[in-house]
Coordinates of C-alpha atoms in Angstrom, one line a residue:
Chain A
M22 CA 7.5 -7.0 -54.7
S23 CA 7.4 -3.8 -56.7
S24 CA 8.1 -4.2 -60.4
K25 CA 11.3 -2.0 -60.5
V26 CA 14.1 -1.8 -58.1
P27 CA 17.1 0.4 -59.1
L28 CA 20.3 -1.7 -59.7
N29 CA 22.4 0.6 -57.5
K30 CA 20.2 -0.3 -54.6
I31 CA 20.6 -4.0 -55.2
R32 CA 24.4 -3.4 -55.4
R33 CA 24.3 -1.6 -52.1
A34 CA 22.1 -4.2 -50.5
S35 CA 24.5 -7.0 -51.7
R36 CA 27.4 -5.1 -50.2
I37 CA 25.7 -4.6 -46.8
L38 CA 24.5 -8.1 -46.6
L39 CA 27.6 -9.8 -47.7
F40 CA 30.3 -7.8 -45.9
K41 CA 30.6 -8.8 -42.3
S42 CA 30.3 -5.6 -40.2
H43 CA 29.7 -7.0 -36.7
T44 CA 31.3 -9.8 -34.7
K45 CA 28.4 -12.1 -35.9
P46 CA 27.5 -12.2 -39.5
G47 CA 24.2 -10.6 -40.7
I48 CA 22.5 -7.3 -40.4
K49 CA 19.3 -6.2 -38.6
G50 CA 16.3 -5.1 -40.5
W51 CA 16.4 -1.6 -39.0
E52 CA 20.0 -1.2 -40.2
L53 CA 19.0 -2.2 -43.7
R54 CA 16.1 0.2 -43.6
S55 CA 18.3 3.0 -42.5
Q56 CA 20.7 2.4 -45.3
L57 CA 18.3 1.4 -48.1
G58 CA 15.2 3.4 -47.2
E59 CA 11.6 2.6 -46.5
K60 CA 11.3 0.1 -49.3
Y61 CA 14.2 -2.0 -48.1
I62 CA 12.1 -5.2 -48.2
D63 CA 11.4 -4.8 -51.9
I64 CA 15.2 -4.3 -52.4
V65 CA 16.1 -7.3 -50.3
L66 CA 13.6 -9.5 -52.2
A67 CA 15.0 -8.3 -55.6
T68 CA 18.5 -9.0 -54.4
D69 CA 17.4 -12.4 -53.1
M70 CA 16.0 -13.1 -56.6
I71 CA 19.3 -12.3 -58.2
F72 CA 21.3 -14.2 -55.6
R73 CA 19.2 -17.3 -56.1
E74 CA 19.1 -17.2 -59.9
Y75 CA 22.7 -16.2 -60.7
L76 CA 24.8 -17.0 -57.6
G77 CA 23.3 -20.0 -55.8
L78 CA 22.9 -17.9 -52.7
R79 CA 19.7 -16.8 -50.8
I80 CA 18.8 -14.3 -48.2
V81 CA 17.1 -15.4 -45.0
A82 CA 15.7 -13.5 -42.0
V83 CA 15.8 -15.0 -38.6
N84 CA 14.1 -13.8 -35.4
A85 CA 15.7 -13.5 -31.9
D86 CA 15.3 -17.3 -31.3
G87 CA 17.2 -18.1 -34.5
R88 CA 14.0 -19.3 -36.3
K89 CA 13.7 -18.4 -40.0
I90 CA 10.8 -16.1 -40.8
E91 CA 9.3 -15.4 -44.2
I92 CA 10.5 -12.1 -45.6
K93 CA 7.5 -11.7 -47.8
N94 CA 4.8 -12.4 -45.3
E95 CA 6.2 -11.3 -41.9
N96 CA 5.0 -8.0 -40.4
K97 CA 7.1 -4.9 -40.6
N98 CA 7.9 -4.8 -36.9
S99 CA 9.2 -8.3 -36.8
L100 CA 11.3 -7.7 -39.9
R101 CA 12.8 -4.6 -38.4
K102 CA 14.0 -6.7 -35.4
A103 CA 15.1 -9.7 -37.5
T104 CA 18.6 -10.5 -38.7
F105 CA 19.2 -10.8 -42.4
L106 CA 21.8 -13.2 -43.6
V107 CA 23.0 -14.7 -46.9
L108 CA 23.2 -18.5 -47.1
V109 CA 24.6 -20.8 -49.7
D110 CA 21.5 -22.2 -51.6
Q111 CA 23.2 -25.2 -53.3
P112 CA 24.4 -28.5 -52.0
L113 CA 28.0 -28.3 -50.8
T114 CA 30.7 -30.9 -51.3
I115 CA 33.5 -31.8 -48.9
R116 CA 35.9 -30.1 -51.3
D117 CA 34.0 -26.8 -51.1
L118 CA 34.1 -26.9 -47.3
K119 CA 37.9 -27.7 -47.3
T120 CA 38.4 -24.7 -49.6
A121 CA 36.6 -22.6 -47.0
G122 CA 39.0 -23.7 -44.3
W123 CA 37.3 -26.8 -42.8
R124 CA 38.9 -30.1 -42.3
I125 CA 37.1 -33.5 -42.6
D126 CA 37.5 -34.2 -38.9
E127 CA 36.0 -30.8 -38.0
I128 CA 33.0 -31.4 -40.3
A129 CA 32.6 -35.0 -38.9
S130 CA 32.8 -33.7 -35.3
L131 CA 30.1 -31.1 -35.9
S132 CA 27.9 -33.8 -37.5
L133 CA 28.6 -36.1 -34.6
I134 CA 27.9 -33.5 -31.9
L135 CA 24.7 -32.3 -33.6
L136 CA 23.4 -35.9 -34.0
Y137 CA 24.2 -36.5 -30.3
L138 CA 22.5 -33.3 -29.2
L139 CA 19.4 -34.0 -31.4
S140 CA 19.0 -37.3 -29.8
H141 CA 19.5 -36.0 -26.2
N142 CA 16.9 -33.1 -26.2
G143 CA 19.5 -30.6 -27.4
V144 CA 21.7 -30.8 -24.3
A145 CA 24.9 -32.6 -23.5
N146 CA 27.7 -32.7 -21.0
I147 CA 31.0 -31.5 -22.5
N148 CA 32.9 -34.6 -21.2
D149 CA 30.4 -36.9 -22.9
L150 CA 31.0 -35.1 -26.1
R151 CA 34.8 -35.4 -25.7
N152 CA 34.5 -39.2 -25.2
L153 CA 32.2 -39.4 -28.2
L154 CA 34.6 -37.4 -30.4
V155 CA 37.6 -39.5 -29.3
S156 CA 35.8 -42.6 -30.6
K157 CA 35.8 -41.1 -34.1
I158 CA 38.7 -38.6 -34.5
S159 CA 42.2 -38.1 -33.2
K160 CA 42.3 -37.2 -29.5
A161 CA 44.9 -34.5 -30.1
R162 CA 42.4 -32.6 -32.2
V163 CA 39.3 -32.8 -29.9
N164 CA 39.9 -29.7 -27.7
Y165 CA 40.8 -27.6 -30.7
I166 CA 37.7 -28.6 -32.6
L167 CA 35.4 -28.0 -29.7
S168 CA 36.8 -24.6 -29.1
K169 CA 36.5 -23.8 -32.9
L170 CA 32.8 -24.9 -32.9
L171 CA 32.2 -22.8 -29.8
R172 CA 33.9 -19.8 -31.2
L173 CA 32.0 -20.0 -34.5
G174 CA 28.6 -20.4 -32.7
Y175 CA 27.8 -23.9 -33.9
I176 CA 27.5 -25.0 -30.3
E177 CA 27.1 -23.0 -27.2
E178 CA 27.9 -23.4 -23.5
K179 CA 25.1 -22.9 -21.1
D180 CA 25.2 -23.8 -17.4
D181 CA 28.2 -26.2 -17.9
K182 CA 26.3 -28.0 -20.6
I183 CA 26.6 -27.8 -24.4
I184 CA 23.6 -26.9 -26.5
I185 CA 23.0 -26.3 -30.2
G186 CA 24.4 -23.0 -31.2
W187 CA 22.8 -20.1 -33.1
R188 CA 24.7 -20.8 -36.2
S189 CA 23.7 -24.4 -36.5
K190 CA 20.0 -23.4 -36.0
I191 CA 20.3 -21.1 -39.1
E192 CA 22.6 -23.1 -41.3
I193 CA 21.7 -26.7 -40.7
D194 CA 18.5 -28.5 -41.6
F195 CA 18.3 -30.9 -38.7
E196 CA 15.5 -33.0 -40.2
K197 CA 17.7 -33.6 -43.2
L198 CA 20.7 -34.4 -41.1
L199 CA 18.6 -37.0 -39.2
G200 CA 17.2 -38.3 -42.4
V201 CA 13.6 -38.0 -41.5
V202 CA 12.5 -35.9 -44.5
Chain B
M30 CA -21.7 -1.3 -31.9
N31 CA -22.9 -3.2 -34.9
T32 CA -25.5 -2.8 -37.5
G33 CA -26.4 -5.8 -39.6
I34 CA -24.2 -4.7 -42.5
G35 CA -21.4 -3.7 -40.1
T36 CA -21.5 -7.2 -38.5
Y37 CA -21.5 -8.9 -41.9
K38 CA -18.5 -6.8 -43.1
K39 CA -16.6 -7.6 -39.9
L40 CA -17.3 -11.3 -40.2
K41 CA -16.3 -11.2 -43.9
D42 CA -13.0 -9.5 -43.0
L43 CA -12.3 -12.0 -40.3
L44 CA -12.9 -14.9 -42.7
D45 CA -10.8 -13.3 -45.5
E46 CA -7.9 -12.6 -43.0
L47 CA -8.2 -16.2 -41.7
L48 CA -8.1 -17.7 -45.2
V49 CA -5.1 -15.4 -46.3
T50 CA -3.1 -16.4 -43.2
L51 CA -3.9 -20.0 -43.8
S52 CA -2.8 -19.9 -47.5
K53 CA 0.5 -18.2 -46.6
S54 CA 1.7 -20.7 -44.2
S55 CA 1.8 -24.5 -44.0
D56 CA 2.3 -24.3 -40.2
P57 CA -1.1 -24.5 -38.5
F58 CA 0.3 -23.0 -35.3
K59 CA 0.7 -19.7 -37.1
I60 CA -3.1 -19.2 -36.7
D61 CA -4.0 -17.6 -33.4
I62 CA -7.2 -19.5 -32.7
N63 CA -8.0 -17.8 -29.4
R64 CA -8.0 -14.4 -31.1
Y65 CA -10.5 -15.5 -33.7
V66 CA -12.7 -17.1 -31.1
K67 CA -12.7 -14.0 -29.0
E68 CA -13.6 -11.8 -32.0
L69 CA -16.5 -14.2 -32.8
E70 CA -17.6 -14.1 -29.3
K71 CA -17.8 -10.2 -29.5
I72 CA -19.7 -10.3 -32.8
F73 CA -22.0 -13.2 -32.1
P74 CA -24.8 -11.3 -30.3
Y75 CA -25.2 -9.1 -33.4
I76 CA -25.1 -11.8 -36.1
D77 CA -28.2 -11.9 -38.3
I78 CA -29.3 -14.7 -40.7
Q79 CA -27.0 -13.2 -43.5
G80 CA -24.1 -13.4 -41.2
L81 CA -24.7 -17.0 -40.0
D82 CA -23.2 -18.5 -43.2
I83 CA -19.9 -16.8 -42.7
D84 CA -19.9 -17.4 -39.0
S85 CA -20.3 -21.2 -39.5
E86 CA -17.6 -21.0 -42.2
I87 CA -15.1 -19.4 -39.8
I88 CA -16.0 -22.0 -37.1
Y89 CA -15.5 -24.8 -39.7
T90 CA -12.1 -23.4 -40.8
L91 CA -11.0 -23.0 -37.2
T92 CA -12.0 -26.6 -36.4
D93 CA -10.1 -27.8 -39.4
I94 CA -7.0 -25.9 -38.2
V95 CA -7.3 -27.5 -34.7
K96 CA -7.5 -30.9 -36.4
K97 CA -4.4 -30.0 -38.5
Q98 CA -2.5 -28.9 -35.3
K99 CA -3.3 -32.3 -33.7
E100 CA -2.1 -34.2 -36.8
W101 CA 1.0 -32.0 -37.0
L102 CA 1.9 -32.7 -33.3
K103 CA 1.3 -36.4 -33.8
N104 CA 3.5 -36.5 -36.9
K105 CA 6.2 -34.3 -35.3
S106 CA 6.4 -36.4 -32.1
F107 CA 6.7 -39.5 -34.2
L108 CA 9.5 -37.9 -36.3
F109 CA 11.2 -36.8 -33.2
L110 CA 11.3 -40.4 -31.8
L111 CA 12.4 -41.7 -35.2
G112 CA 14.9 -39.0 -35.6
S113 CA 16.6 -39.8 -32.2
L114 CA 16.8 -43.4 -33.1
I115 CA 18.3 -42.7 -36.5
A116 CA 20.8 -40.2 -34.9
L117 CA 22.0 -42.9 -32.4
I118 CA 22.4 -45.4 -35.3
K119 CA 24.3 -42.9 -37.4
I120 CA 26.6 -42.1 -34.4
A121 CA 27.3 -45.8 -33.8
K122 CA 27.8 -47.0 -37.4
M123 CA 29.3 -44.1 -39.4
N124 CA 32.9 -43.3 -39.7
S125 CA 34.3 -39.7 -39.9
E126 CA 34.0 -39.4 -43.7
D127 CA 30.3 -40.6 -43.7
L128 CA 29.4 -38.3 -40.9
A129 CA 31.0 -35.4 -42.7
N130 CA 29.1 -36.3 -45.9
E131 CA 25.8 -36.6 -44.0
L132 CA 26.3 -33.0 -42.7
T133 CA 27.2 -31.5 -46.1
K134 CA 23.8 -32.7 -47.4
A135 CA 22.0 -30.7 -44.7
W136 CA 24.4 -27.7 -44.4
K137 CA 23.9 -24.3 -46.0
P138 CA 26.5 -22.1 -44.5
I139 CA 26.2 -18.3 -44.0
V140 CA 28.1 -16.4 -46.6
S141 CA 30.1 -13.4 -45.3
L142 CA 33.3 -11.8 -46.6
E143 CA 36.1 -11.8 -44.1
Q144 CA 38.8 -13.4 -46.1
I145 CA 40.1 -12.9 -49.6
T146 CA 41.9 -15.3 -52.0
F147 CA 43.4 -14.9 -55.4
N148 CA 40.4 -16.5 -57.0
E149 CA 38.1 -14.0 -55.3
I150 CA 40.2 -11.1 -56.4
L151 CA 40.1 -12.4 -59.9
R152 CA 36.4 -12.9 -59.8
G153 CA 36.1 -9.4 -58.4
M154 CA 38.3 -7.9 -61.1
N155 CA 36.3 -9.8 -63.7
Y156 CA 33.2 -8.2 -62.5
M157 CA 34.8 -4.7 -62.3
S158 CA 36.4 -5.1 -65.8
Q159 CA 33.1 -5.8 -67.5
K160 CA 31.7 -2.5 -68.5
K161 CA 28.5 -4.3 -68.7
F162 CA 25.0 -2.8 -68.8
I163 CA 22.8 -4.6 -66.4
V164 CA 19.2 -3.8 -66.1
F165 CA 17.1 -5.4 -63.5
E166 CA 13.5 -5.3 -64.4
E167 CA 11.1 -8.2 -63.5
G168 CA 14.1 -10.4 -62.8
I169 CA 16.0 -10.0 -66.1
L170 CA 19.7 -9.4 -66.2
K171 CA 22.0 -8.9 -69.2
E172 CA 24.6 -11.6 -70.1
V173 CA 28.2 -11.3 -68.7
K174 CA 31.1 -11.3 -71.3
D175 CA 34.1 -13.7 -71.2
F176 CA 37.4 -12.5 -69.8
N177 CA 41.0 -13.5 -69.9
Q178 CA 42.2 -14.6 -66.5
D179 CA 46.0 -14.3 -67.2
D180 CA 45.6 -10.7 -68.5
L181 CA 43.6 -9.8 -65.4
L182 CA 46.3 -11.3 -63.2
K183 CA 49.1 -9.4 -64.9
D184 CA 47.1 -6.2 -64.6
F185 CA 46.4 -6.8 -60.9
I186 CA 50.0 -7.4 -60.1
K187 CA 51.0 -4.2 -61.9
K188 CA 48.3 -2.1 -60.3
T189 CA 48.9 -3.3 -56.7
F190 CA 52.7 -3.2 -56.9
L191 CA 52.6 -6.9 -55.9
E192 CA 55.7 -7.5 -58.1
E193 CA 57.8 -5.5 -55.6
Y194 CA 56.5 -7.7 -52.7
I195 CA 57.0 -10.9 -54.7
R196 CA 60.7 -10.0 -55.2
K197 CA 61.0 -9.0 -51.6
V198 CA 59.5 -12.2 -50.3
E199 CA 61.6 -14.3 -52.7
R200 CA 64.8 -12.6 -51.5
H201 CA 63.8 -13.1 -47.8
L202 CA 63.0 -16.8 -48.5
S203 CA 66.2 -17.5 -50.3
V204 CA 68.1 -16.2 -47.3
L205 CA 66.0 -18.3 -44.9
F206 CA 66.2 -21.4 -47.1
K207 CA 70.0 -21.3 -46.8
E208 CA 69.6 -22.0 -43.1
K209 CA 66.7 -24.5 -43.2
N210 CA 64.8 -26.3 -45.9
I211 CA 61.5 -25.4 -44.2
V212 CA 60.3 -22.0 -43.2
E213 CA 57.4 -21.2 -40.9
Y214 CA 54.8 -19.1 -42.7
G215 CA 54.3 -16.8 -39.7
V216 CA 58.1 -16.1 -39.6
L217 CA 57.9 -14.6 -43.1
I218 CA 54.7 -12.8 -42.6
G219 CA 55.1 -11.9 -39.0
S220 CA 56.7 -8.5 -39.3
G221 CA 55.5 -5.0 -40.4
D222 CA 52.1 -3.4 -40.4
F223 CA 48.9 -5.1 -41.5
K224 CA 49.2 -3.9 -45.1
E225 CA 52.8 -5.3 -45.3
K226 CA 51.6 -8.6 -43.9
Y227 CA 48.7 -8.8 -46.2
M228 CA 50.8 -8.0 -49.3
R229 CA 53.4 -10.6 -48.3
G230 CA 50.6 -13.1 -47.8
L231 CA 49.3 -12.3 -51.2
A232 CA 52.8 -12.6 -52.7
L233 CA 53.2 -16.0 -51.1
S234 CA 49.8 -17.1 -52.4
Y235 CA 50.9 -16.0 -55.9
L236 CA 54.2 -17.9 -55.6
A237 CA 52.4 -21.0 -54.5
R238 CA 49.9 -20.7 -57.3
E239 CA 52.8 -20.4 -59.8
G240 CA 54.5 -23.5 -58.3
R241 CA 57.6 -21.6 -57.1
I242 CA 57.1 -22.6 -53.5
I243 CA 55.0 -25.2 -51.6
L244 CA 52.7 -24.4 -48.7
Y245 CA 52.4 -27.2 -46.3
Y246 CA 49.7 -27.3 -43.6
D247 CA 50.4 -29.2 -40.4
A248 CA 47.0 -30.0 -39.0
I249 CA 48.2 -31.1 -35.6
E250 CA 50.3 -28.0 -34.9
E251 CA 47.9 -25.8 -36.8
K252 CA 50.9 -24.2 -38.5
V253 CA 51.7 -23.5 -42.2
Y254 CA 55.2 -24.0 -43.5
I255 CA 56.9 -22.9 -46.8
L256 CA 59.0 -25.4 -48.7
K257 CA 61.0 -25.4 -51.9
P258 CA 59.0 -26.8 -54.8
E259 CA 61.4 -29.7 -55.2
Y260 CA 60.2 -31.1 -51.9
S261 CA 56.7 -31.6 -53.2
N262 CA 55.6 -35.3 -53.4
N263 CA 52.0 -34.5 -53.8
K264 CA 50.5 -34.5 -57.2
E265 CA 47.2 -33.1 -56.2
Y266 CA 46.8 -29.5 -54.9
E267 CA 44.1 -27.9 -53.0
S268 CA 43.4 -24.4 -51.7
I269 CA 43.7 -23.7 -48.1
V270 CA 42.7 -20.6 -46.2
I271 CA 45.5 -19.0 -44.1
R272 CA 44.4 -16.3 -41.7
V273 CA 46.7 -13.2 -41.8
S274 CA 46.1 -11.1 -38.7

């Protein structure tokens, strides 16, 4: 990272990175480059340092498969195609999530679905998931929760099956959820 | 193609590149072993005694990487099996609350701004009101001063003409409360353009914050209702997000 990054560039980068401008959150590397200039990676790294240190947030870059890539070491071409996102970098509490509009049964459902998918090679039948959810939460809420998780991208529908969604791949540490780390 | 010095330099560059890539990543699969083997194959006929040392060092490093890849796979497949077993146990044994808690430990959500609350407005105003001088150089920032939240709130209400909307919403509510003790949030918000809806939503949020009304969320119906404060039987309050669209 270069030693000096103008503060106005950091402000601009924060604005671009935080404000949702597409249907999905995040912004492509080439978009950042066109708005911040050739040295956009230096600006992103400086912004990331401030986010981590003062706000408990961090910037990540993910490739088309949803796999996180290292901003510092990845080549320019991959970074241009990557999506840059801001993530919370501190442990959350249920209260934090409730404030952000999540209910306990929704969080529990997501946890349950992900655990099930992780133990079934990442694929499940939607009816199996419905039955599983009914065993833990109110039946009246199941369809609503499934549609919410699909809409937000935590799970996806593929060939009549449910698979792990793009958002889960980015936001959730599966090994930690499983408890194997 | 190669002189002795040229071959030596090429080998040295290859070794340096290999070591740098290795030091940058803990994932042994990041190293493209085939590429290095092919490069070595091309250079091999031209290697002299001086180059042999480096050549053997590259081969040794590559062998070490293959070994690490094998160990990594062994370890990962074990973790995968163990993980599946743990997942099934968690599904069987945990209740909703435990499952939710398990997820929060592993969850780092994406942050993006698509909703605004009073606290966010206050935080934003706090930031804007600080005529602070911030310098970022080698990661150093200046301190942020304290601020008075009540003054900021009064200032915000004045500047956004929110007072007018607060009065309007209270008048409308008092009419609706004469007919029913409970008013659906959407009924009060649902008319007018987006700005009108947003300002009404903000006024309601302010009134709830001041304890002049109660907002009640019915999770089954997914609807929010407005009640008079005297109907509150809940001593604990929490923020909820209401989408105004």
